[in-house]
mmCIF file of C-alpha atoms in Angstrom:
data_model
loop_
_atom_site.group_PDB
_atom_site.id
_atom_site.type_symbol
_atom_site.label_atom_id
_atom_site.label_comp_id
_atom_site.label_asym_id
_atom_site.label_seq_id
_atom_site.Cartn_x
_atom_site.Cartn_y
_atom_site.Cartn_z
ATOM 1 C CA MET A 1 13.426 -23.031 37.796
ATOM 2 C CA HIS A 2 13.299 -21.262 34.414
ATOM 3 C CA PHE A 3 15.626 -18.575 35.776
ATOM 4 C CA LEU A 4 18.139 -21.205 36.896
ATOM 5 C CA ASN A 5 18.010 -22.888 33.479
ATOM 6 C CA ALA A 6 18.665 -19.532 31.817
ATOM 7 C CA ILE A 7 21.716 -18.939 34.001
ATOM 8 C CA ILE A 8 23.043 -22.414 33.270
ATOM 9 C CA LEU A 9 22.623 -21.833 29.513
ATOM 10 C CA VAL A 10 24.204 -18.365 29.499
ATOM 11 C CA LEU A 11 27.077 -19.005 31.906
ATOM 12 C CA PRO A 12 29.222 -21.069 29.486
ATOM 13 C CA LEU A 13 28.863 -18.332 26.844
ATOM 14 C CA ALA A 14 29.906 -15.663 29.314
ATOM 15 C CA LEU A 15 32.900 -17.652 30.484
ATOM 16 C CA ALA A 16 33.994 -18.412 26.914
ATOM 17 C CA SER A 17 33.977 -14.786 25.752
ATOM 18 C CA PRO A 18 37.565 -13.551 25.653
ATOM 19 C CA VAL A 19 38.136 -10.107 27.098
ATOM 20 C CA ALA A 20 41.458 -8.384 26.488
ATOM 21 C CA PRO A 21 43.203 -7.318 29.664
ATOM 22 C CA GLY A 22 43.454 -3.607 30.294
ATOM 23 C CA CYS A 23 46.951 -2.133 30.041
ATOM 24 C CA GLY A 24 46.206 1.396 31.192
ATOM 25 C CA THR A 25 44.583 4.437 29.630
ATOM 26 C CA VAL A 26 45.214 6.852 26.780
ATOM 27 C CA GLN A 27 43.806 10.391 26.540
ATOM 28 C CA ASP A 28 43.317 12.522 23.462
ATOM 29 C CA LYS A 29 43.655 16.317 23.282
ATOM 30 C CA THR A 30 40.039 16.812 24.365
ATOM 31 C CA GLY A 31 40.664 14.887 27.580
ATOM 32 C CA LEU A 32 38.616 11.863 26.538
ATOM 33 C CA GLY A 33 40.168 8.590 27.603
ATOM 34 C CA GLN A 34 39.987 4.965 26.628
ATOM 35 C CA THR A 35 41.460 1.717 27.862
ATOM 36 C CA LEU A 36 44.691 0.440 26.331
ATOM 37 C CA LEU A 37 43.900 -3.158 25.376
ATOM 38 C CA GLY A 38 46.613 -5.748 25.980
ATOM 39 C CA ASP A 39 45.683 -8.108 23.162
ATOM 40 C CA ASN A 40 48.771 -7.784 20.891
ATOM 41 C CA GLN A 41 46.616 -6.153 18.202
ATOM 42 C CA CYS A 42 46.814 -2.774 16.470
ATOM 43 C CA HIS A 43 44.289 -0.253 17.787
ATOM 44 C CA ASP A 44 43.321 3.157 16.432
ATOM 45 C CA ILE A 45 43.052 5.758 19.169
ATOM 46 C CA GLY A 46 40.485 7.716 17.151
ATOM 47 C CA ALA A 47 42.184 11.066 17.739
ATOM 48 C CA LYS A 48 45.798 11.996 18.179
ATOM 49 C CA ALA A 49 46.825 11.053 21.696
ATOM 50 C CA LYS A 50 47.984 13.557 24.303
ATOM 51 C CA SER A 51 49.121 11.206 27.086
ATOM 52 C CA TRP A 52 48.919 7.674 28.325
ATOM 53 C CA SER A 53 49.538 5.644 31.410
ATOM 54 C CA VAL A 54 50.702 2.045 31.049
ATOM 55 C CA SER A 55 50.014 -0.351 33.905
ATOM 56 C CA ASP A 56 52.266 -2.972 35.462
ATOM 57 C CA ASP A 57 52.823 -6.187 33.503
ATOM 58 C CA CYS A 58 52.227 -4.467 30.148
ATOM 59 C CA ILE A 59 54.439 -3.157 27.370
ATOM 60 C CA CYS A 60 52.896 -0.761 24.835
ATOM 61 C CA VAL A 61 54.203 0.519 21.506
ATOM 62 C CA ALA A 62 53.014 3.835 20.035
ATOM 63 C CA PHE A 63 52.776 4.440 16.281
ATOM 64 C CA ASN A 64 52.391 7.660 14.279
ATOM 65 C CA ALA A 65 50.686 6.004 11.311
ATOM 66 C CA GLY A 66 47.984 3.427 10.735
ATOM 67 C CA GLY A 67 48.709 -0.230 10.540
ATOM 68 C CA CYS A 68 51.189 -0.557 13.418
ATOM 69 C CA SER A 69 54.011 -1.603 11.106
ATOM 70 C CA ASP A 70 56.371 -4.199 12.530
ATOM 71 C CA THR A 71 58.986 -3.332 9.919
ATOM 72 C CA ASP A 72 58.884 0.448 9.294
ATOM 73 C CA PRO A 73 60.712 2.276 12.113
ATOM 74 C CA ARG A 74 59.560 5.633 10.708
ATOM 75 C CA THR A 75 56.112 4.840 12.138
ATOM 76 C CA TRP A 76 57.386 3.908 15.614
ATOM 77 C CA GLU A 77 57.126 6.647 18.238
ATOM 78 C CA PHE A 78 58.159 4.868 21.428
ATOM 79 C CA VAL A 79 57.833 1.774 23.574
ATOM 80 C CA THR A 80 57.055 1.883 27.286
ATOM 81 C CA GLY A 81 55.908 -0.429 30.016
ATOM 82 C CA GLY A 82 55.376 -1.111 33.663
ATOM 83 C CA HIS A 83 53.514 1.596 35.578
ATOM 84 C CA THR A 84 54.623 4.487 33.382
ATOM 85 C CA GLY A 85 52.870 7.744 32.563
ATOM 86 C CA VAL A 86 53.948 9.513 29.370
ATOM 87 C CA ASP A 87 53.066 12.851 27.799
ATOM 88 C CA LEU A 88 52.936 12.338 24.046
ATOM 89 C CA PRO A 89 54.559 15.381 22.414
ATOM 90 C CA GLY A 90 53.480 16.734 19.065
ATOM 91 C CA GLY A 91 50.224 14.806 18.857
ATOM 92 C CA ARG A 92 51.695 12.254 16.468
ATOM 93 C CA VAL A 93 50.543 9.053 18.175
ATOM 94 C CA GLN A 94 47.488 7.601 16.435
ATOM 95 C CA ASN A 95 47.770 3.846 16.989
ATOM 96 C CA TYR A 96 49.140 1.412 19.546
ATOM 97 C CA LYS A 97 49.768 -2.221 20.425
ATOM 98 C CA CYS A 98 49.970 -3.430 24.024
ATOM 99 C CA PHE A 99 51.307 -6.747 25.233
ATOM 100 C CA THR A 100 50.722 -8.659 28.451
ATOM 101 C CA ASN A 101 52.987 -11.390 27.104
ATOM 102 C CA MET A 102 56.387 -10.107 28.243
ATOM 103 C CA VAL A 103 58.247 -12.150 25.614
ATOM 104 C CA LEU A 104 56.377 -10.351 22.808
ATOM 105 C CA GLY A 105 56.785 -7.008 24.549
ATOM 106 C CA GLN A 106 60.523 -7.511 25.033
ATOM 107 C CA GLN A 107 60.866 -8.298 21.323
ATOM 108 C CA TRP A 108 59.606 -4.760 20.657
ATOM 109 C CA VAL A 109 61.996 -3.312 23.220
ATOM 110 C CA MET A 110 64.863 -5.061 21.427
ATOM 111 C CA LYS A 111 63.658 -3.711 18.050
ATOM 112 C CA PHE A 112 63.805 -0.183 19.432
ATOM 113 C CA VAL A 113 67.246 -0.741 20.958
ATOM 114 C CA ALA A 114 68.599 -2.216 17.724
ATOM 115 C CA THR A 115 67.121 0.571 15.596
ATOM 116 C CA TYR A 116 67.754 3.603 17.792
ATOM 117 C CA ASN A 117 71.036 2.640 19.475
ATOM 118 C CA PRO A 118 73.438 5.529 18.713
ATOM 119 C CA LYS A 119 76.038 3.014 17.513
ATOM 120 C CA ASN A 120 73.630 1.918 14.777
ATOM 121 C CA LEU A 121 72.741 5.434 13.584
ATOM 122 C CA LYS A 122 74.770 6.730 10.659
ATOM 123 C CA ASN A 123 75.708 10.386 10.236
ATOM 124 C CA ASN A 124 74.777 11.774 6.827
#
């Protein structure tokens, strides 16, 4: 009976704990990997990334500097989503954000299109 009471007390806590959905994996140059978290937050990879694989129903943005700036395109490396594997050249990627909310993810896609569309780039 005590065991059953313990389960009944712990179960609501376990069900209430939010767990970010996994959006794939990222590997650093040593081959160590970690899960890409789809919680719309900025995450530090811990070492410069070598490659990543993004799962279906996720869009991930890679950054080359801390803070995952929404406004500084110089820190944006690329955006990718939906069952995609990517080799990350140059070891510049240090941070990421992943989205399972496709509306938020598509906003990032549109930022990249607006910023990097050849029509919007000026020749110096």
